[in-house]
CSV table of C-alpha atoms and ligand atoms in Angstrom, one decimal:
chain,number,residue,atom,x,y,z
A,11,MET,CA,29.6,8.5,-29.3
A,12,GLU,CA,27.1,11.1,-28.2
A,13,GLN,CA,24.4,8.5,-28.9
A,14,LEU,CA,26.0,6.0,-26.7
A,15,LEU,CA,26.2,8.5,-23.9
A,16,GLN,CA,22.6,9.4,-24.3
A,17,GLN,CA,21.7,5.7,-24.2
A,18,ILE,CA,23.5,5.2,-21.0
A,19,GLU,CA,21.8,8.2,-19.4
A,20,SER,CA,18.3,7.0,-20.3
A,21,TYR,CA,19.2,3.5,-19.0
A,22,LYS,CA,20.3,5.1,-15.8
A,23,THR,CA,17.0,6.9,-15.4
A,24,GLU,CA,15.1,3.7,-16.1
A,25,ILE,CA,17.1,1.8,-13.5
A,26,SER,CA,16.8,4.5,-10.8
A,27,ALA,CA,13.0,4.7,-11.3
A,28,PHE,CA,12.6,0.9,-11.1
A,29,GLU,CA,10.7,-0.4,-8.1
A,30,ALA,CA,9.9,-4.0,-7.3
A,31,SER,CA,6.9,-5.2,-5.3
A,32,THR,CA,7.5,-8.9,-5.9
A,33,ALA,CA,10.5,-11.3,-5.9
A,34,ASP,CA,9.7,-12.2,-9.5
A,35,ALA,CA,10.1,-8.5,-10.4
A,36,VAL,CA,13.6,-8.4,-8.8
A,37,GLU,CA,14.6,-11.5,-10.7
A,38,ASN,CA,13.3,-10.0,-14.0
A,39,PHE,CA,15.4,-6.9,-13.3
A,40,ARG,CA,18.5,-9.1,-12.9
A,41,ILE,CA,17.8,-10.9,-16.2
A,42,LYS,CA,17.0,-7.8,-18.1
A,43,TRP,CA,20.1,-5.8,-17.0
A,44,LEU,CA,22.7,-8.2,-15.6
A,45,GLY,CA,21.9,-11.5,-17.3
A,46,THR,CA,24.2,-13.1,-20.0
A,47,LYS,CA,21.9,-11.6,-22.6
A,48,GLY,CA,21.3,-8.5,-20.6
A,49,LEU,CA,21.5,-4.8,-21.5
A,50,VAL,CA,24.6,-4.1,-19.5
A,51,LYS,CA,26.5,-6.8,-21.3
A,52,ALA,CA,25.2,-5.4,-24.6
A,53,ILE,CA,26.3,-1.9,-23.9
A,54,MET,CA,29.8,-3.1,-22.7
A,55,GLY,CA,30.1,-4.7,-26.2
A,56,GLU,CA,29.9,-1.1,-27.6
A,57,MET,CA,33.6,-0.7,-26.4
A,58,LYS,CA,34.8,-2.1,-29.7
A,59,ASN,CA,33.2,0.8,-31.6
A,60,VAL,CA,34.9,3.4,-29.5
A,61,PRO,CA,37.8,5.1,-31.2
A,62,ASN,CA,41.2,4.3,-29.6
A,63,ASP,CA,41.8,7.8,-28.4
A,64,ARG,CA,38.6,7.7,-26.3
A,65,LYS,CA,38.8,4.1,-25.0
A,66,LYS,CA,40.1,5.1,-21.6
A,67,GLU,CA,37.4,7.7,-21.1
A,68,PHE,CA,34.6,5.3,-22.2
A,69,GLY,CA,36.0,2.4,-20.3
A,70,GLN,CA,35.5,4.4,-17.1
A,71,ILE,CA,31.9,5.5,-18.1
A,72,LEU,CA,30.9,1.9,-19.0
A,73,ASN,CA,32.3,0.5,-15.8
A,74,ASP,CA,30.5,3.1,-13.8
A,75,PHE,CA,27.3,2.2,-15.5
A,76,LYS,CA,27.8,-1.5,-14.8
A,77,LEU,CA,28.5,-0.7,-11.2
A,78,PHE,CA,25.4,1.5,-11.1
A,79,ALA,CA,23.2,-1.4,-12.3
A,80,GLU,CA,24.8,-3.9,-9.9
A,81,THR,CA,24.4,-1.6,-7.0
A,82,LYS,CA,20.7,-1.2,-7.8
A,83,PHE,CA,20.3,-4.9,-8.0
A,84,GLN,CA,22.0,-5.3,-4.7
A,85,THR,CA,19.7,-2.9,-3.0
A,86,LEU,CA,16.7,-4.6,-4.6
A,87,SER,CA,17.9,-8.0,-3.4
A,88,GLU,CA,18.4,-6.7,0.1
A,89,ASN,CA,14.9,-5.5,0.3
A,90,ASN,CA,13.7,-8.6,-1.4
A,91,SER,CA,13.2,-10.8,1.7
A,92,GLY,CA,9.6,-10.8,2.7
A,93,LEU,CA,8.3,-9.7,-0.7
A,94,PRO,CA,5.6,-11.9,-2.2
A,95,THR,CA,6.8,-14.1,-5.1
A,96,ASN,CA,4.4,-12.7,-7.7
A,97,ASP,CA,1.4,-10.6,-8.4
A,98,SER,CA,-1.2,-13.2,-7.5
A,99,GLU,CA,0.2,-13.1,-3.9
A,100,LEU,CA,-0.4,-9.4,-3.8
A,101,ILE,CA,-4.2,-10.0,-4.0
A,102,ASP,CA,-6.1,-9.9,-0.7
A,103,TRP,CA,-8.5,-12.8,-1.2
A,104,SER,CA,-10.4,-11.9,1.8
A,105,LEU,CA,-11.6,-8.5,0.3
A,106,PRO,CA,-15.3,-8.5,-0.8
A,107,GLY,CA,-15.7,-8.8,-4.6
A,108,ASP,CA,-16.9,-6.1,-6.9
A,109,PRO,CA,-20.7,-6.2,-6.8
A,110,VAL,CA,-22.3,-7.7,-10.0
A,111,ALA,CA,-24.9,-5.4,-11.4
A,112,LEU,CA,-28.1,-7.4,-11.6
A,113,GLY,CA,-30.4,-6.8,-14.5
A,114,THR,CA,-34.1,-6.6,-14.3
A,115,ARG,CA,-36.8,-8.2,-16.4
A,116,HIS,CA,-38.1,-6.2,-19.3
A,117,PRO,CA,-41.6,-4.8,-18.5
A,118,LEU,CA,-43.1,-6.5,-21.5
A,119,SER,CA,-41.7,-9.8,-20.3
A,120,ILE,CA,-43.1,-9.3,-16.9
A,121,VAL,CA,-46.5,-8.6,-18.3
A,122,ARG,CA,-46.4,-11.4,-20.8
A,123,ASN,CA,-45.4,-13.8,-18.0
A,124,GLN,CA,-48.3,-12.6,-15.9
A,125,ILE,CA,-50.8,-13.1,-18.8
A,126,VAL,CA,-49.4,-16.6,-19.5
A,127,SER,CA,-49.5,-17.6,-15.8
A,128,ILE,CA,-53.2,-16.6,-15.5
A,129,PHE,CA,-54.2,-18.6,-18.6
A,130,LYS,CA,-52.1,-21.5,-17.5
A,131,ARG,CA,-54.2,-21.7,-14.3
A,132,LEU,CA,-57.2,-22.2,-16.6
A,133,GLY,CA,-55.6,-25.1,-18.4
A,134,PHE,CA,-54.2,-23.3,-21.4
A,135,ALA,CA,-50.9,-24.5,-22.9
A,136,VAL,CA,-48.3,-22.2,-24.5
A,137,ALA,CA,-47.8,-22.5,-28.2
A,138,GLU,CA,-45.3,-20.6,-30.4
A,139,GLY,CA,-44.9,-20.1,-34.1
A,140,PRO,CA,-42.4,-18.5,-36.5
A,141,GLU,CA,-42.1,-14.7,-36.9
A,142,ILE,CA,-41.4,-15.1,-40.6
A,143,GLU,CA,-44.6,-16.6,-42.0
A,144,ASP,CA,-46.2,-17.5,-45.3
A,145,ASP,CA,-49.3,-15.8,-46.6
A,146,TRP,CA,-51.4,-18.9,-45.9
A,147,HIS,CA,-50.8,-19.1,-42.1
A,148,ASN,CA,-50.9,-15.3,-41.6
A,149,PHE,CA,-53.9,-14.5,-43.9
A,150,GLY,CA,-55.4,-17.2,-46.0
A,151,ALA,CA,-56.1,-19.8,-43.3
A,152,MET,CA,-57.5,-17.1,-41.0
A,153,ASN,CA,-60.1,-16.3,-43.6
A,154,LEU,CA,-58.7,-13.0,-44.7
A,155,PRO,CA,-59.9,-12.6,-48.3
A,156,GLU,CA,-57.4,-11.6,-51.0
A,157,ASP,CA,-58.6,-8.0,-51.0
A,158,HIS,CA,-58.8,-7.5,-47.3
A,159,PRO,CA,-57.2,-4.2,-46.3
A,160,ALA,CA,-54.9,-5.9,-43.7
A,161,ARG,CA,-53.1,-7.5,-46.6
A,162,ASP,CA,-52.2,-4.1,-48.0
A,163,MET,CA,-48.5,-3.6,-48.6
A,164,GLN,CA,-48.6,-0.6,-46.3
A,165,ASP,CA,-49.3,-2.7,-43.3
A,166,THR,CA,-47.4,-5.9,-44.0
A,167,PHE,CA,-43.6,-6.3,-44.3
A,168,TYR,CA,-43.1,-8.7,-47.2
A,169,ILE,CA,-39.7,-10.4,-47.7
A,170,ASN,CA,-38.1,-8.7,-50.7
A,171,GLN,CA,-36.7,-11.7,-52.3
A,172,ASP,CA,-39.9,-13.7,-52.1
A,173,PRO,CA,-43.2,-12.0,-51.3
A,174,ALA,CA,-44.8,-15.3,-50.5
A,175,TRP,CA,-43.1,-14.8,-47.2
A,176,LEU,CA,-43.8,-12.0,-44.7
A,177,LEU,CA,-43.3,-10.9,-41.1
A,178,ARG,CA,-46.4,-12.0,-39.3
A,179,THR,CA,-48.8,-9.2,-38.6
A,180,HIS,CA,-50.6,-10.9,-35.7
A,181,THR,CA,-50.2,-14.0,-33.6
A,182,SER,CA,-53.4,-15.4,-35.1
A,183,SER,CA,-51.0,-17.1,-37.4
A,184,VAL,CA,-50.1,-19.4,-34.5
A,185,GLN,CA,-53.7,-20.5,-34.3
A,186,ALA,CA,-53.3,-21.8,-37.8
A,187,ARG,CA,-50.0,-23.6,-36.9
A,188,VAL,CA,-51.7,-25.2,-33.9
A,189,MET,CA,-54.8,-26.4,-35.7
A,190,GLU,CA,-52.7,-27.8,-38.4
A,191,LYS,CA,-51.0,-30.2,-36.0
A,192,GLN,CA,-53.5,-30.7,-33.2
A,193,LYS,CA,-57.2,-31.8,-33.2
A,194,PRO,CA,-59.7,-30.6,-30.6
A,195,PRO,CA,-59.8,-30.2,-27.7
A,196,ILE,CA,-57.4,-27.3,-28.2
A,197,ARG,CA,-56.7,-24.8,-25.4
A,198,VAL,CA,-53.6,-22.7,-26.1
A,199,ILE,CA,-52.2,-19.2,-25.7
A,200,CYS,CA,-49.6,-17.9,-28.1
A,201,PRO,CA,-47.4,-15.0,-27.0
A,202,GLY,CA,-45.1,-13.5,-29.5
A,203,ARG,CA,-43.8,-10.5,-31.5
A,204,VAL,CA,-45.6,-9.2,-34.5
A,205,TYR,CA,-44.7,-6.6,-37.2
A,206,ARG,CA,-46.5,-3.9,-39.1
A,207,ASN,CA,-45.3,-1.3,-41.5
A,208,GLU,CA,-46.1,1.7,-39.3
A,209,THR,CA,-44.2,5.0,-38.8
A,210,ILE,CA,-42.7,4.9,-35.3
A,211,SER,CA,-44.3,7.3,-32.8
A,212,ALA,CA,-45.4,7.3,-29.2
A,213,ARG,CA,-48.5,5.4,-30.2
A,214,ALA,CA,-47.3,3.1,-33.1
A,215,HIS,CA,-44.3,0.9,-33.7
A,216,CYS,CA,-43.2,-1.3,-36.5
A,217,PHE,CA,-43.1,-4.2,-34.0
A,218,PHE,CA,-45.0,-5.0,-30.9
A,219,HIS,CA,-46.3,-8.0,-28.9
A,220,GLN,CA,-49.5,-10.0,-28.7
A,221,VAL,CA,-50.9,-12.9,-26.8
A,222,GLU,CA,-53.4,-14.9,-28.8
A,223,GLY,CA,-55.8,-17.4,-27.2
A,224,LEU,CA,-57.6,-20.3,-28.8
A,225,TYR,CA,-60.1,-22.7,-27.3
A,226,ILE,CA,-61.8,-25.4,-29.4
A,227,ASP,CA,-64.0,-28.2,-28.1
A,228,GLU,CA,-67.5,-29.5,-28.2
A,229,ASN,CA,-70.1,-27.0,-26.8
A,230,VAL,CA,-67.8,-24.0,-26.4
A,231,SER,CA,-70.0,-20.9,-26.3
A,232,PHE,CA,-69.8,-17.2,-26.2
A,233,ALA,CA,-70.5,-17.3,-22.5
A,234,ASP,CA,-67.3,-19.3,-22.0
A,235,LEU,CA,-65.4,-16.7,-23.9
A,236,LYS,CA,-66.9,-13.9,-21.7
A,237,GLN,CA,-66.3,-15.8,-18.5
A,238,THR,CA,-62.7,-16.6,-19.4
A,239,LEU,CA,-61.8,-13.1,-20.3
A,240,TYR,CA,-63.6,-11.7,-17.3
A,241,PHE,CA,-61.5,-13.9,-15.1
A,242,PHE,CA,-58.4,-12.8,-16.9
A,243,VAL,CA,-59.2,-9.1,-16.3
A,244,GLN,CA,-59.9,-9.6,-12.6
A,245,GLU,CA,-56.7,-11.4,-12.1
A,246,MET,CA,-54.7,-9.0,-14.2
A,247,PHE,CA,-56.1,-5.7,-13.1
A,248,GLY,CA,-58.0,-6.4,-9.8
A,249,LYS,CA,-61.5,-7.3,-8.8
A,250,ASP,CA,-63.0,-3.8,-9.2
A,251,THR,CA,-62.2,-3.6,-12.9
A,252,LYS,CA,-65.3,-3.5,-15.1
A,253,VAL,CA,-65.5,-4.9,-18.6
A,254,ARG,CA,-67.7,-4.4,-21.5
A,255,PHE,CA,-68.0,-6.1,-24.9
A,256,ARG,CA,-68.7,-4.2,-28.1
A,257,PRO,CA,-69.7,-5.9,-31.4
A,258,SER,CA,-66.9,-5.9,-33.9
A,259,TYR,CA,-65.7,-7.5,-37.0
A,260,PHE,CA,-62.7,-9.9,-37.6
A,261,PRO,CA,-62.6,-12.2,-40.6
A,262,PHE,CA,-61.6,-15.1,-38.5
A,263,THR,CA,-64.4,-14.9,-35.9
A,264,GLU,CA,-68.2,-14.7,-36.1
A,265,PRO,CA,-69.6,-13.2,-34.1
A,266,SER,CA,-66.7,-10.9,-33.0
A,267,ALA,CA,-66.4,-8.5,-30.1
A,268,GLU,CA,-63.9,-6.1,-28.7
A,269,MET,CA,-63.4,-6.0,-25.0
A,270,ASP,CA,-63.0,-2.8,-23.0
A,271,ILE,CA,-62.0,-2.4,-19.4
A,272,SER,CA,-62.8,0.6,-17.2
A,273,CYS,CA,-59.8,3.0,-17.4
A,274,LEU,CA,-57.3,2.3,-14.7
A,275,ILE,CA,-55.6,5.6,-15.1
A,276,CYS,CA,-58.5,7.9,-14.3
A,277,GLY,CA,-60.8,5.3,-12.7
A,278,GLY,CA,-63.4,6.0,-15.3
A,279,ASP,CA,-63.6,9.8,-15.0
A,280,GLY,CA,-62.0,10.4,-18.4
A,281,CYS,CA,-58.4,11.1,-19.3
A,282,ASN,CA,-56.0,11.1,-22.3
A,283,VAL,CA,-55.5,7.4,-22.2
A,284,CYS,CA,-59.2,6.5,-22.5
A,285,LYS,CA,-59.8,9.5,-24.7
A,286,HIS,CA,-62.3,10.8,-22.0
A,287,THR,CA,-64.6,7.8,-22.4
A,288,GLY,CA,-63.7,6.0,-19.2
A,289,TRP,CA,-63.1,2.8,-21.2
A,290,VAL,CA,-60.0,1.4,-22.9
A,291,GLU,CA,-60.0,-1.4,-25.5
A,292,ILE,CA,-57.7,-4.3,-24.6
A,293,LEU,CA,-58.5,-7.1,-27.0
A,294,GLY,CA,-60.3,-8.5,-29.9
A,295,SER,CA,-62.2,-11.7,-29.7
A,296,GLY,CA,-65.0,-13.9,-31.1
A,297,MET,CA,-66.2,-17.4,-31.9
A,298,VAL,CA,-63.9,-19.1,-34.4
A,299,HIS,CA,-65.3,-18.7,-37.9
A,300,PRO,CA,-66.6,-22.1,-39.3
A,301,LYS,CA,-64.4,-21.5,-42.4
A,302,VAL,CA,-61.3,-21.4,-40.2
A,303,LEU,CA,-62.2,-24.7,-38.6
A,304,GLU,CA,-62.9,-26.2,-42.0
A,305,ASN,CA,-59.5,-25.0,-43.3
A,306,PHE,CA,-58.0,-27.5,-40.8
A,307,GLY,CA,-60.5,-30.3,-41.2
A,308,ILE,CA,-62.2,-29.6,-38.0
A,309,ASP,CA,-66.0,-30.2,-38.3
A,310,PRO,CA,-67.8,-27.0,-37.4
A,311,ASN,CA,-71.0,-28.9,-36.7
A,312,LYS,CA,-69.3,-30.9,-33.9
A,313,TYR,CA,-66.8,-28.3,-32.6
A,314,THR,CA,-67.0,-24.7,-31.7
A,315,GLY,CA,-64.4,-22.4,-30.3
A,316,PHE,CA,-63.5,-19.0,-29.2
A,317,ALA,CA,-60.3,-16.9,-29.9
A,318,PHE,CA,-58.9,-13.7,-28.7
A,319,GLY,CA,-55.9,-11.5,-29.3
A,320,MET,CA,-54.4,-8.8,-27.0
A,321,GLY,CA,-51.6,-6.3,-27.2
A,322,VAL,CA,-49.0,-6.7,-24.5
A,323,GLU,CA,-47.8,-3.1,-24.8
A,324,ARG,CA,-51.3,-1.9,-24.2
A,325,ILE,CA,-51.7,-4.0,-21.0
A,326,CYS,CA,-48.3,-2.8,-19.9
A,327,GLN,CA,-49.3,0.8,-20.5
A,328,LEU,CA,-52.3,0.4,-18.3
A,329,LYS,CA,-50.4,-1.5,-15.6
A,330,TYR,CA,-47.3,0.7,-15.5
A,331,ARG,CA,-48.5,3.9,-17.1
A,332,VAL,CA,-46.0,3.8,-19.9
A,333,ASN,CA,-47.2,6.3,-22.4
A,334,ASP,CA,-44.7,6.1,-25.2
A,335,LEU,CA,-44.3,2.8,-27.1
A,336,ARG,CA,-40.8,3.8,-28.1
A,337,LEU,CA,-39.5,3.4,-24.5
A,338,TYR,CA,-39.9,-0.4,-24.7
A,339,SER,CA,-37.2,-0.8,-27.4
A,340,GLN,CA,-34.8,2.0,-26.5
A,341,ASN,CA,-32.9,0.0,-23.9
A,342,ASP,CA,-32.5,2.9,-21.6
A,343,VAL,CA,-31.6,1.3,-18.2
A,344,ARG,CA,-33.1,4.3,-16.3
A,345,PHE,CA,-36.5,3.2,-17.8
A,346,LEU,CA,-35.9,-0.6,-17.6
A,347,LYS,CA,-34.7,-0.7,-14.0
A,348,GLN,CA,-38.0,0.7,-12.7
A,349,PHE,CA,-39.8,-2.6,-13.2
A,350,THR,CA,-38.7,-5.0,-10.5
A,351,GLY,CA,-40.0,-7.6,-8.2
A,352,ALA,CA,-42.4,-9.3,-10.5
A,353,LEU,CA,-42.3,-12.7,-12.2
B,414,DAH,N1,-55.5,-10.6,-34.8
B,414,DAH,C1,-56.2,-9.5,-34.3
B,414,DAH,C2,-55.3,-8.3,-34.4
B,414,DAH,O1,-54.1,-8.4,-34.6
B,414,DAH,C3,-56.5,-9.7,-32.9
B,414,DAH,C4,-57.6,-10.7,-32.7
B,414,DAH,C5,-58.9,-10.4,-32.8
B,414,DAH,C6,-57.2,-12.0,-32.5
B,414,DAH,C7,-59.9,-11.3,-32.6
B,414,DAH,C8,-58.2,-13.0,-32.3
B,414,DAH,C9,-59.6,-12.6,-32.4
B,414,DAH,O2,-57.9,-14.3,-32.1
B,414,DAH,O3,-60.5,-13.6,-32.2
B,414,DAH,O4,-55.8,-7.2,-34.4
């Protein structure tokens, strides 16, 4: 019987504490306590378990409880008029909504889009290729001999199950994909992510981004290459930026050159970024090697072409002075939200 008394007490506490802000809530109160399957009826049913000698006492207690619930309901009902029917009517639709946090474009996307838009103005189309590549498109077709150091296991991520497949180490693989399908004139740029097996640090990462360029037609010369890239630099970094070409070596171009621009960070005076030379390298380039053309049935006696490849992170570093490559992939909004307003 103690239990029954305790139950009644806790019900009473619950009923006293109940408040209704909608007409639906008042009705729910009635159903819960006073309905035909309500708790008051259920607890009245406990009378049959009360021993005869205490029936009088409990009859009184239970009747009081019933009255208690009914009185509460009456009070609730009296206050009911004017209450909204349900919760949705409690909402003030005229209040301004919660502001939606707008994201910003990733700095690498901003810079990639700028690069793409400059070359589009020169008539280049955008081409893309797969990040998981086969040996032929990434290396073989690009005239990388079997024993070339860039094929070394240390640089390339091979697919475990089948080493004929790898993660592309450069976007030059997309050159191969394009030449396979399309015959000259070809004028494409190929933005994309590339992978190398490097220890992650401020200056190296296991993935980064490149934009590749390829231009093949009759009578394409090294002068076209220089003029195109010079135009790109002026558009990207401003009219005062100087460029210089240095002879270099790439298996897929002959002759090859690397292009430097005057250091934007120190204006050429010398700083950490340009290693105190006043110049920073931004891309590799050259005239497409005749063997590469032959690999795709393009006659090197009729057609010539130039190609180039640049790192998006490097360009971004120069434009926005980001000095740690890891920042690009850490997804820290404090970093990311600084790059706004562009493309
Ligand atoms: N594939 C080279 C790299 O990843 C970059 C490059 C150099 C691309 C010269 C080219 C080129 O198309 O002509 O370092």
